[in-house]
Coordinates of N, CA and C in Angstrom, one line a residue:
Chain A
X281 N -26.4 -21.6 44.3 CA -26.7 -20.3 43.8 C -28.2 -20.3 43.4
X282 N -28.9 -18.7 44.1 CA -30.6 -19.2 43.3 C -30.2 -18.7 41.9
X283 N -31.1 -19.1 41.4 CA -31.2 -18.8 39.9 C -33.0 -18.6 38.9
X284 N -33.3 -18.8 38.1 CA -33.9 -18.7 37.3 C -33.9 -20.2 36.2
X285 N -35.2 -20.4 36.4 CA -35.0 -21.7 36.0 C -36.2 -21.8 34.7
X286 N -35.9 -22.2 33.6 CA -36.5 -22.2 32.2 C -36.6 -23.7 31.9
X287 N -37.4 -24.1 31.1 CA -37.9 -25.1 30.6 C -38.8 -25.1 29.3
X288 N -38.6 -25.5 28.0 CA -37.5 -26.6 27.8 C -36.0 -25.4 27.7
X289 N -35.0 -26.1 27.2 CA -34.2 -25.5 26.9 C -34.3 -25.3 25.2
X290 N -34.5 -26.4 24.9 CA -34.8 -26.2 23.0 C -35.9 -26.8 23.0
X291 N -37.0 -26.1 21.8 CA -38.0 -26.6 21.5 C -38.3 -26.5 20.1
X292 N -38.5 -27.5 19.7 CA -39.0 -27.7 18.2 C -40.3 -28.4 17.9
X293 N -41.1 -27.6 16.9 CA -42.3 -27.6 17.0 C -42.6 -27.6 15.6
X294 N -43.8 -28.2 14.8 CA -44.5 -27.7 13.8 C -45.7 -26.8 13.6
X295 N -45.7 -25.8 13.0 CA -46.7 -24.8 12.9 C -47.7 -25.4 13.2
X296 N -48.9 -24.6 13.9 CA -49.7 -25.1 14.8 C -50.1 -25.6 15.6
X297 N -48.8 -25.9 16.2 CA -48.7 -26.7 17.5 C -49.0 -25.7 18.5
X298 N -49.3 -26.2 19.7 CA -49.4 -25.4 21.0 C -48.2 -25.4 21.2
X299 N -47.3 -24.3 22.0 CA -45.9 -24.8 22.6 C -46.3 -24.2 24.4
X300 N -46.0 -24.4 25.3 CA -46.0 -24.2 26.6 C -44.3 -24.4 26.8
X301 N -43.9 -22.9 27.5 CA -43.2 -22.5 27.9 C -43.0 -22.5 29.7
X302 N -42.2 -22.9 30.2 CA -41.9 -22.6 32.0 C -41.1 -21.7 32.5
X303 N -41.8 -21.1 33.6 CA -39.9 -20.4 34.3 C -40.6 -20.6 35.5
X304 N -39.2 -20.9 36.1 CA -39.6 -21.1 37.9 C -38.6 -19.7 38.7
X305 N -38.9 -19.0 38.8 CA -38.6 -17.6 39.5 C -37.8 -17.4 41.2
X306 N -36.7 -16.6 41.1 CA -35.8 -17.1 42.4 C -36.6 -16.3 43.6
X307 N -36.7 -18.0 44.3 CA -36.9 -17.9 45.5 C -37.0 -16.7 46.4
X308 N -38.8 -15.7 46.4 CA -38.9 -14.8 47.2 C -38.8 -13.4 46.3
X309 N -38.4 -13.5 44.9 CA -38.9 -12.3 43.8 C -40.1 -12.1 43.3
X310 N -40.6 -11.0 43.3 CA -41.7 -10.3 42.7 C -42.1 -10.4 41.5
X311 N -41.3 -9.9 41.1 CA -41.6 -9.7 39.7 C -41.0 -10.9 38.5
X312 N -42.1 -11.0 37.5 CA -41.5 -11.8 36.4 C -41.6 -11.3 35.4
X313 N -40.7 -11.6 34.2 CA -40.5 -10.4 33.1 C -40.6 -11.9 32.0
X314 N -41.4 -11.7 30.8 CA -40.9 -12.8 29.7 C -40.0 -11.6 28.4
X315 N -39.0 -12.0 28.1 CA -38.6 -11.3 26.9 C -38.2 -12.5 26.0
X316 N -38.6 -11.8 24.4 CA -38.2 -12.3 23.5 C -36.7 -12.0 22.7
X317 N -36.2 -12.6 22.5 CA -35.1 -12.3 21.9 C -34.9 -12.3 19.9
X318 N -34.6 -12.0 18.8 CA -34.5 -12.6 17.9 C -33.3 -11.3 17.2
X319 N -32.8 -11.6 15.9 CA -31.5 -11.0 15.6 C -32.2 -9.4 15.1
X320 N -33.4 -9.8 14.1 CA -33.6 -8.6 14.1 C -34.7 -7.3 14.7
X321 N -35.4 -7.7 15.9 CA -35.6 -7.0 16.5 C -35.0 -7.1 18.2
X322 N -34.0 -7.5 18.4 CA -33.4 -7.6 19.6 C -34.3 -8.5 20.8
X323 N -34.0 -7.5 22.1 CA -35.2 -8.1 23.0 C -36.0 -7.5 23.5
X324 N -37.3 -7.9 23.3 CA -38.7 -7.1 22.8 C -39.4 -7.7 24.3
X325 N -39.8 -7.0 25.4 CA -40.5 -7.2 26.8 C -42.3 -7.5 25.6
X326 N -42.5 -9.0 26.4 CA -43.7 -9.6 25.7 C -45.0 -9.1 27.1
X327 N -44.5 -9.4 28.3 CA -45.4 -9.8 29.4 C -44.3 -9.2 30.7
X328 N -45.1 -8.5 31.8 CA -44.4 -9.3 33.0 C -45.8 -8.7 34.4
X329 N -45.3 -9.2 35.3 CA -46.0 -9.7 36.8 C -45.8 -9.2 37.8
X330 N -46.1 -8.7 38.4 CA -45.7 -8.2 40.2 C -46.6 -8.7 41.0
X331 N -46.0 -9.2 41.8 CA -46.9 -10.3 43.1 C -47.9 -10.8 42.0
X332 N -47.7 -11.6 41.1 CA -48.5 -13.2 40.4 C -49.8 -12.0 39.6
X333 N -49.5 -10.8 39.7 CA -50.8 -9.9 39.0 C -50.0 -9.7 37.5
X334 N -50.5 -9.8 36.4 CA -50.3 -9.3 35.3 C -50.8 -7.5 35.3
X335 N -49.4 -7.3 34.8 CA -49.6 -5.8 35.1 C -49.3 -4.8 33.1
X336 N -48.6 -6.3 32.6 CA -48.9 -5.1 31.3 C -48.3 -6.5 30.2
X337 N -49.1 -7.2 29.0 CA -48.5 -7.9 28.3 C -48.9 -7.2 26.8
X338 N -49.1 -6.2 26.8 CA -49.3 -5.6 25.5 C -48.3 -5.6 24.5
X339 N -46.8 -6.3 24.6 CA -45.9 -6.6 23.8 C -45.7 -7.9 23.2
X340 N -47.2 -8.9 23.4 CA -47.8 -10.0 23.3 C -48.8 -9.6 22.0
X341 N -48.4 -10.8 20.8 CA -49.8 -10.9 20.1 C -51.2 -11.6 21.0
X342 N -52.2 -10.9 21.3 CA -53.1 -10.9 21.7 C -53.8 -12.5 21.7
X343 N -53.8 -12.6 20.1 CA -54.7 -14.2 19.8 C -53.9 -15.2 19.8
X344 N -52.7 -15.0 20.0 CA -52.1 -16.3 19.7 C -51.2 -16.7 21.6
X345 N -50.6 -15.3 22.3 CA -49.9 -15.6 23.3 C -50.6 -15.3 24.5
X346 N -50.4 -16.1 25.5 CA -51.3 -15.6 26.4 C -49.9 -16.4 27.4
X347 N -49.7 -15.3 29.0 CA -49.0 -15.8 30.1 C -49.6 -15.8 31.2
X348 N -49.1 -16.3 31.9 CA -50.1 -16.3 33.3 C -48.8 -17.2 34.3
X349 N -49.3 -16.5 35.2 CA -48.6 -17.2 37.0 C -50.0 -17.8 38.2
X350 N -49.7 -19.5 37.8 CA -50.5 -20.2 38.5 C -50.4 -20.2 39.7
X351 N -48.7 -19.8 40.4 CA -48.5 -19.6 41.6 C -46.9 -19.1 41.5
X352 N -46.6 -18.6 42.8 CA -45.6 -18.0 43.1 C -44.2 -18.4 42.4
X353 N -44.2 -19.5 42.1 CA -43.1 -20.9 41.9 C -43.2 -20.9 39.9
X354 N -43.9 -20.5 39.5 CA -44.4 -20.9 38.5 C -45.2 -19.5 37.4
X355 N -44.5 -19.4 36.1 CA -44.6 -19.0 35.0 C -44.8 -19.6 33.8
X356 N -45.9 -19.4 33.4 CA -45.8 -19.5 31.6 C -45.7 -18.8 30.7
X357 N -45.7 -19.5 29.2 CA -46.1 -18.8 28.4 C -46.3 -19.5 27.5
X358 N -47.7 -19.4 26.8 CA -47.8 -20.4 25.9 C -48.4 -19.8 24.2
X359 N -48.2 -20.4 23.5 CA -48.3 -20.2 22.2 C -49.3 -20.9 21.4
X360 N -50.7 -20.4 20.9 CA -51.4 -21.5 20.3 C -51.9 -20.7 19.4
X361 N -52.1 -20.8 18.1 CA -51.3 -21.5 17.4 C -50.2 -21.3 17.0
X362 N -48.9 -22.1 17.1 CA -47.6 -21.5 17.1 C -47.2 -21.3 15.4
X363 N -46.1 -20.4 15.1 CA -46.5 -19.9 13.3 C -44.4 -19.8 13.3
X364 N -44.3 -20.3 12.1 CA -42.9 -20.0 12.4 C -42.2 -18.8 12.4
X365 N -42.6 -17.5 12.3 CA -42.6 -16.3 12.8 C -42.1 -16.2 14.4
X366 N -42.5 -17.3 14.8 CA -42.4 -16.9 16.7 C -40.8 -17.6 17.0
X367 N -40.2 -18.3 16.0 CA -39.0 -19.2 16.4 C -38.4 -17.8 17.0
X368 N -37.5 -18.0 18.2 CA -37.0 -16.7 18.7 C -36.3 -17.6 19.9
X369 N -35.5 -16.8 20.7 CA -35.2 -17.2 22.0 C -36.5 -16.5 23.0
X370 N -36.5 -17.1 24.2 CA -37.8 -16.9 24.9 C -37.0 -17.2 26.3
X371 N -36.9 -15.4 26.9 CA -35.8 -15.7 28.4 C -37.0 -15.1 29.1
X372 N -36.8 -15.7 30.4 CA -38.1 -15.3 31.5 C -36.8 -14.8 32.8
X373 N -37.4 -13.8 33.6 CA -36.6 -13.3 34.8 C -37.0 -12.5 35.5
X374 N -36.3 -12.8 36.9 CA -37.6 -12.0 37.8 C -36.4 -10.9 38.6
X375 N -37.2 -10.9 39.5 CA -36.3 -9.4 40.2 C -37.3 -9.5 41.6
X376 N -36.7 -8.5 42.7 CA -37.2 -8.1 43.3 C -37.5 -6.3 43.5
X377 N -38.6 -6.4 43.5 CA -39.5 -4.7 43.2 C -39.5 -4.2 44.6
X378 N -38.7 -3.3 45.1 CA -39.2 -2.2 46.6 C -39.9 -1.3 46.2
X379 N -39.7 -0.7 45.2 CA -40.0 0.7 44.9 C -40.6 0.9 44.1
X380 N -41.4 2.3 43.5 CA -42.3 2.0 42.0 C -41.4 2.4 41.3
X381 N -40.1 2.5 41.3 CA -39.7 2.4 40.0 C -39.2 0.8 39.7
X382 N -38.9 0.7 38.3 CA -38.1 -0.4 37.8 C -36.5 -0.6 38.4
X383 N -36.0 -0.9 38.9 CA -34.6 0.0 39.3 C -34.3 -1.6 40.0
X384 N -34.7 -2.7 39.8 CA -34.3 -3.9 40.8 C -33.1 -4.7 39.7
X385 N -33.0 -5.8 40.1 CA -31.5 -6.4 39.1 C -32.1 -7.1 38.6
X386 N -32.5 -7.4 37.9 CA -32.7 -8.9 36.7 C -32.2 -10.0 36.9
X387 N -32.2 -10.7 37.2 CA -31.7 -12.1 37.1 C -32.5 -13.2 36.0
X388 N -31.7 -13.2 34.8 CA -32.4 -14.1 33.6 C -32.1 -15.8 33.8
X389 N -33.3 -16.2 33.2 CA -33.1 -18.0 33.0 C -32.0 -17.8 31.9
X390 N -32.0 -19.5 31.9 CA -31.0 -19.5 30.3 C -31.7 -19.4 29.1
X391 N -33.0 -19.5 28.9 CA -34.0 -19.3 27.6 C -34.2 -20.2 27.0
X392 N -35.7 -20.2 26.6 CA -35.6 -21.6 25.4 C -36.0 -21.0 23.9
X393 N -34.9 -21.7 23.5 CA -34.6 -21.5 22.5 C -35.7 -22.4 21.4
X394 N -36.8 -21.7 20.8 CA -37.8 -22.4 19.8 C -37.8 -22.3 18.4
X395 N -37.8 -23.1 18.0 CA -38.0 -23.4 16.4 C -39.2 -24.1 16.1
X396 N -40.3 -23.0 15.5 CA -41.4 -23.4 14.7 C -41.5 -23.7 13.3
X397 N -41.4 -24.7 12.9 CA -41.0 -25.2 11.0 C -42.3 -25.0 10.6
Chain B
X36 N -41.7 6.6 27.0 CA -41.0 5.6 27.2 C -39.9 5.9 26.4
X37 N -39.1 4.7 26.6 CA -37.1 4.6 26.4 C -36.8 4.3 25.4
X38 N -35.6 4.8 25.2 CA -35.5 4.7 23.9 C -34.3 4.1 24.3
X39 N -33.2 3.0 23.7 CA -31.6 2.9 23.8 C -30.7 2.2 22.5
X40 N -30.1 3.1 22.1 CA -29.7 3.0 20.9 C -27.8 2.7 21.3
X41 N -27.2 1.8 20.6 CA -26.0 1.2 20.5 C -25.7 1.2 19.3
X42 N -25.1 2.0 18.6 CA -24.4 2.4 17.4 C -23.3 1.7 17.5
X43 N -22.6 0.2 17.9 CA -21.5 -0.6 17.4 C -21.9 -1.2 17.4
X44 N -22.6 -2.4 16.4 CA -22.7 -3.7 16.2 C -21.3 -4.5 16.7
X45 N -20.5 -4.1 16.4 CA -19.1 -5.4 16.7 C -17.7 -4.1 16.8
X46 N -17.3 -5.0 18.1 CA -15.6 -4.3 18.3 C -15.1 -5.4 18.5
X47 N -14.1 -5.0 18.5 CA -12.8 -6.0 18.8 C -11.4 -5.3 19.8
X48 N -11.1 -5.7 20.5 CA -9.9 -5.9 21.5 C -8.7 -6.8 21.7
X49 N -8.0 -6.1 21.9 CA -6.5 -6.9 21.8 C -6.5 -7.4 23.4
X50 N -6.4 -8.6 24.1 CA -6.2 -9.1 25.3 C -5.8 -8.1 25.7
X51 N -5.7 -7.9 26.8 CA -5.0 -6.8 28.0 C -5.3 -5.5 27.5
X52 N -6.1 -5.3 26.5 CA -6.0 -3.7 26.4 C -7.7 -3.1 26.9
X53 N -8.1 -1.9 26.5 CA -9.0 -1.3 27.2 C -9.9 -0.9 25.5
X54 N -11.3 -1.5 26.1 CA -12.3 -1.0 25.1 C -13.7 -0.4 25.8
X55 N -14.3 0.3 25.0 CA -15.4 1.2 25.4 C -16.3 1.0 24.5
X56 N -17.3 0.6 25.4 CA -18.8 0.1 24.1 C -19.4 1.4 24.6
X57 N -20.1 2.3 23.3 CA -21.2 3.4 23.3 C -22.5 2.6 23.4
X58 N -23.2 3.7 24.4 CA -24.6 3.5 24.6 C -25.4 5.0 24.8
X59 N -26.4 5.2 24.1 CA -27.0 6.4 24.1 C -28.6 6.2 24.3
X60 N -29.2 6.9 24.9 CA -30.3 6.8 25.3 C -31.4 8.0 25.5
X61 N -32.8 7.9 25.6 CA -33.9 8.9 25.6 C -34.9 8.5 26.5
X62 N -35.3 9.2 27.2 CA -36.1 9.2 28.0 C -36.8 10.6 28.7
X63 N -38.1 10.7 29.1 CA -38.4 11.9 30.2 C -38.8 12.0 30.9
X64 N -38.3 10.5 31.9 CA -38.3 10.3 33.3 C -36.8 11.2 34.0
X65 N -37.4 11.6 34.9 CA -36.6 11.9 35.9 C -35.9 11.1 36.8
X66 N -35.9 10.1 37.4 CA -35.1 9.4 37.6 C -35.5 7.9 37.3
X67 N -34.2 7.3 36.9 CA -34.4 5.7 36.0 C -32.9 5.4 36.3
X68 N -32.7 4.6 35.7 CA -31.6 3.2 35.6 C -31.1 2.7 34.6
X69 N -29.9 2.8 34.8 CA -29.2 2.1 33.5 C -28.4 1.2 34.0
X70 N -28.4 -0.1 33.0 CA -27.6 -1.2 32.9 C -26.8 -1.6 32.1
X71 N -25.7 -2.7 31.8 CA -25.0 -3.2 30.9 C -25.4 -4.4 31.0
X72 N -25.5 -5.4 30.1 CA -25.5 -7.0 30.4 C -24.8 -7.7 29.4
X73 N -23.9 -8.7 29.9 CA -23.6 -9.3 28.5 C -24.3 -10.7 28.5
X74 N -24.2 -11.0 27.4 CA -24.3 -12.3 27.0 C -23.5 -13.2 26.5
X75 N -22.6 -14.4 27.0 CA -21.6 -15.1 26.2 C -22.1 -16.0 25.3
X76 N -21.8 -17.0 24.4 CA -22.5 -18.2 23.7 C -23.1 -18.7 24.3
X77 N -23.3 -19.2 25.9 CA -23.7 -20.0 26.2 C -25.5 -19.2 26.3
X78 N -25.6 -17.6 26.1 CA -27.1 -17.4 25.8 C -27.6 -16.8 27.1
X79 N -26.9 -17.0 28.3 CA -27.5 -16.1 29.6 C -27.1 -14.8 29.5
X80 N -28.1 -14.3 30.3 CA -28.1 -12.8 30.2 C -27.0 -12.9 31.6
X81 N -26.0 -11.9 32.0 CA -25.3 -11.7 32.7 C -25.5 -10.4 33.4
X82 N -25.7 -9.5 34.2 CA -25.8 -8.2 35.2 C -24.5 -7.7 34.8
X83 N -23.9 -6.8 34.4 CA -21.8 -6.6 34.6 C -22.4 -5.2 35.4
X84 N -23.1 -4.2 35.2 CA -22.9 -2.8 35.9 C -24.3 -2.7 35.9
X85 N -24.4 -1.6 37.1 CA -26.0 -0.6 37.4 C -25.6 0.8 37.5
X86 N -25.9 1.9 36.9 CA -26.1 3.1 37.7 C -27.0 3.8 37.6
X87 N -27.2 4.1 38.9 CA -28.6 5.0 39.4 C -28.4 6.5 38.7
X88 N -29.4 6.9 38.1 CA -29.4 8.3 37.3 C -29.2 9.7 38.3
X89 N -29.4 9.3 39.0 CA -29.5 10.6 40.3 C -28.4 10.6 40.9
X90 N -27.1 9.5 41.0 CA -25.3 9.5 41.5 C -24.6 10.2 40.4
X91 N -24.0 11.1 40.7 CA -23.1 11.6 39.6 C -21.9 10.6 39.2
X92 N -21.4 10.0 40.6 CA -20.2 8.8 40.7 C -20.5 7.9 39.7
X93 N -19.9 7.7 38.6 CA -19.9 6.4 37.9 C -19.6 5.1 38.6
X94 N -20.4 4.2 38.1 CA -20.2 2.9 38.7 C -19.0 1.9 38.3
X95 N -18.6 0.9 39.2 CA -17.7 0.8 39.1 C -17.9 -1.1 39.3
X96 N -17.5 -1.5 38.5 CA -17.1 -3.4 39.0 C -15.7 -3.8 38.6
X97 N -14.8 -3.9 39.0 CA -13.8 -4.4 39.1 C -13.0 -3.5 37.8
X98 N -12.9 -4.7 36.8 CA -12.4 -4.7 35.5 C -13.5 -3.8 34.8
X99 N -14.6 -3.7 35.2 CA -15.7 -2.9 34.3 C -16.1 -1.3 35.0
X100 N -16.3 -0.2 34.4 CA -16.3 1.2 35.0 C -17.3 1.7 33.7
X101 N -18.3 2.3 34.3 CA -19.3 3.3 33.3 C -18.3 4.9 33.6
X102 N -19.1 5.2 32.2 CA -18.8 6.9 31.5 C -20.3 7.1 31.8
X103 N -20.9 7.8 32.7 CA -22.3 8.2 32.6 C -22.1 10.0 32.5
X104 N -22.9 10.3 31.6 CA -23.0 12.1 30.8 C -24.1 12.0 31.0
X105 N -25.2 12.7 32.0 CA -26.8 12.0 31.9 C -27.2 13.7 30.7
X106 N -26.7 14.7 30.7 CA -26.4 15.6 30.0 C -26.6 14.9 28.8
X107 N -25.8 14.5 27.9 CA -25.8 14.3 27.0 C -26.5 12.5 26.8
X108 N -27.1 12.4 27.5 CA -27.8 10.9 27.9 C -27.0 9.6 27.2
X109 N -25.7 9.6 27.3 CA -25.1 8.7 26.9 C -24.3 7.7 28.2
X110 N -24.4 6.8 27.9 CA -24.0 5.7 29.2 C -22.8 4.8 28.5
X111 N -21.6 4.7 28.8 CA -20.4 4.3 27.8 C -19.8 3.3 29.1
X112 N -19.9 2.2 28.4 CA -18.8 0.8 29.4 C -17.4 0.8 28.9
X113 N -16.3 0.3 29.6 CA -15.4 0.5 29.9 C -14.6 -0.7 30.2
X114 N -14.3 -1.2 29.4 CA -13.8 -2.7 29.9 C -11.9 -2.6 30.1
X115 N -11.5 -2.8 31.3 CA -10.1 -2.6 31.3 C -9.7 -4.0 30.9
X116 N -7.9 -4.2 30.7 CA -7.4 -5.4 30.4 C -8.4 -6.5 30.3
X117 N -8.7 -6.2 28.9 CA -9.6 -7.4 28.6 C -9.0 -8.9 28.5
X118 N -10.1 -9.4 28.6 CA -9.5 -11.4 28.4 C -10.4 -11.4 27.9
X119 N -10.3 -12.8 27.5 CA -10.8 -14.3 26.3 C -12.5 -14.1 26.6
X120 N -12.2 -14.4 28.1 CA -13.8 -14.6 28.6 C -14.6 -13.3 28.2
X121 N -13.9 -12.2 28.3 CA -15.3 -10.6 27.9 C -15.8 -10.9 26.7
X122 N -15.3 -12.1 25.5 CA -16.0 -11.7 24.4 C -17.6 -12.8 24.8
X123 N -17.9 -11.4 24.0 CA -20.1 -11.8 24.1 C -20.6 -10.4 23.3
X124 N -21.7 -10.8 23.3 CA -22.7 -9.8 23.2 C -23.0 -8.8 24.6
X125 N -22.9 -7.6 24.3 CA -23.2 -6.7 25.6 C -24.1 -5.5 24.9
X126 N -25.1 -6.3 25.9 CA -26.6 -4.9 25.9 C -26.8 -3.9 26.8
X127 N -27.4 -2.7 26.6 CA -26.9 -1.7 27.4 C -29.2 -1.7 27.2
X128 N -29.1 -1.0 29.0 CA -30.2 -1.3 29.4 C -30.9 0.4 30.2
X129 N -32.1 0.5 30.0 CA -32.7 1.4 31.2 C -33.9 1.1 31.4
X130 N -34.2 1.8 32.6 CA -35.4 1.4 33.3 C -35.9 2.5 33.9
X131 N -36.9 3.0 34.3 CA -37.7 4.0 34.9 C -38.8 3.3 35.3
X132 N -40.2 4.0 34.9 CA -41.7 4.0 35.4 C -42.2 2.7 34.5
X133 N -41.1 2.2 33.0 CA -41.6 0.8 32.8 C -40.2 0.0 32.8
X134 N -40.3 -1.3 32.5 CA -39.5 -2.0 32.9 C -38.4 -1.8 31.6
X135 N -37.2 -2.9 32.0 CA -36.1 -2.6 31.1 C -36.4 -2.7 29.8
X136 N -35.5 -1.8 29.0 CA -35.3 -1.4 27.6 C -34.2 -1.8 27.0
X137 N -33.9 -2.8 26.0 CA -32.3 -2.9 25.8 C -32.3 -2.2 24.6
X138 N -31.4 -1.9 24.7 CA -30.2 -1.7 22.8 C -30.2 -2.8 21.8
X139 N -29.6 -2.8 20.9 CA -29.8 -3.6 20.1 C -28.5 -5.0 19.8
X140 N -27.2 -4.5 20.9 CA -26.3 -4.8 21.7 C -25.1 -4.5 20.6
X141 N -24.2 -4.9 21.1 CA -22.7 -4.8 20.6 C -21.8 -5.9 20.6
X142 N -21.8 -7.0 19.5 CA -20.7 -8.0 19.6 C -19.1 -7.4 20.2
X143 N -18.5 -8.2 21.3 CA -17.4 -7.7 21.3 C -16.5 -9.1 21.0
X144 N -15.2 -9.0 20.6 CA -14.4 -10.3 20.0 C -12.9 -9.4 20.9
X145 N -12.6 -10.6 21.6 CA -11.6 -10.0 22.0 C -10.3 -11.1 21.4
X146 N -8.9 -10.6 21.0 CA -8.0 -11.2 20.3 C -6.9 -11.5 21.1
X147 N -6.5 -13.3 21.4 CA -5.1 -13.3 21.9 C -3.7 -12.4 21.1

């Protein structure tokens, strides 16, 4: 089955660390989506991509998060300096886009799950 | 942009019987998309239903059937003869001109 593929699965880090996040996106989708997950604001759309272009990450702190697709196969997202504020789940998922609307299926990784001390 | 609000933090179900998670929503796009997804422990997001805002026909997966009122912009899942496996978290979703929006979801606990 294709799937959505995330890396790490848990990550634990101490404040200030860099964390680099992965998703590898199913085979021949367009679009990549990063959402955050946490209990009290749910899941908050951080970034996402159509054909490897960043098309809106304004749901991203600016100074600290930045994502990017180095190629088709490949997503990040990475955190510098990481603050324990960011501990959260962190699911990446792509879809395929026909139309201008949003209206394609999601298919999510399993998430990595980060803890910043 | 969207708005989707899920007023039941947690339900509970008796095995084999039938529960309905509320989902209400805002938007003023003309045509968009709604979803349900659950989540079980193990933390994946799961697809259970889609319906297109422009079908009147409620959508339909097996054991799962939407209540769509686009009137009153509420989107209501429908879980028949529940089992063990439906308990999770289930987020109710839309989409239009930006990408998906979830709710804040709905623990469901289903009881042998």
């Amino acid at each position: 089955d294709a799937r959505v593929t995330q890396t790490p699965r848990h990550k634990v880090t101490e404040m200030g660390q860099e964390v680099t996040m992965r998703c590898q996106p199913i085979l021949g989708h367009n679009t990549v989506f990063w959402y955050r997950q946490t209990m009290m604001q749910g899941l908050e759309l951080l970034a996402y991509f159509r054909n490897r272009a960043p098309l809106d990450d304004s749901g991203m702190p600016k100074d600290r998060f930045s994502a990017e697709m180095p190629d088709a196969t490949l997503a990040t997202l990475k955190i510098q300096p990481s603050e324990p504020r960011d501990s959260a789940v962190y699911f990446c998922a792509s879809g395929l886009a026909t139309t201008g609307l949003w209206n394609e299926k999601l298919f999510f990784g399993s998430g990595t799950q980060l803890s910043v001390l | 942009a969207q708005t989707v609000t899920q007023s039941q933090p947690e339900m509970s179900v008796q095995e084999a019987e039938t529960v309905t998670l509320s989902c209400t929503y805002d938007t003023s796009e003309s045509d968009y998309y709604l979803f349900w997804y659950k989540q079980p422990p193990s933390r994946q997001m799961i697809l259970v239903i889609r319906q297109e805002a422009y079908k009147q026909q409620n959508a339909t997966e097996n054991r799962f059937s939407v209540n769509f009122q686009k009137a009153a912009k509420s989107f209501s899942l429908k879980i028949s003869d529940s089992q063990l496996g439906d308990a999770a978290m289930y987020f109710c979703a839309a989409s239009g001109n930006t990408p998906l929006v979830f709710g804040k979801g709905t623990r469901l606990s289903v009881i042998a």
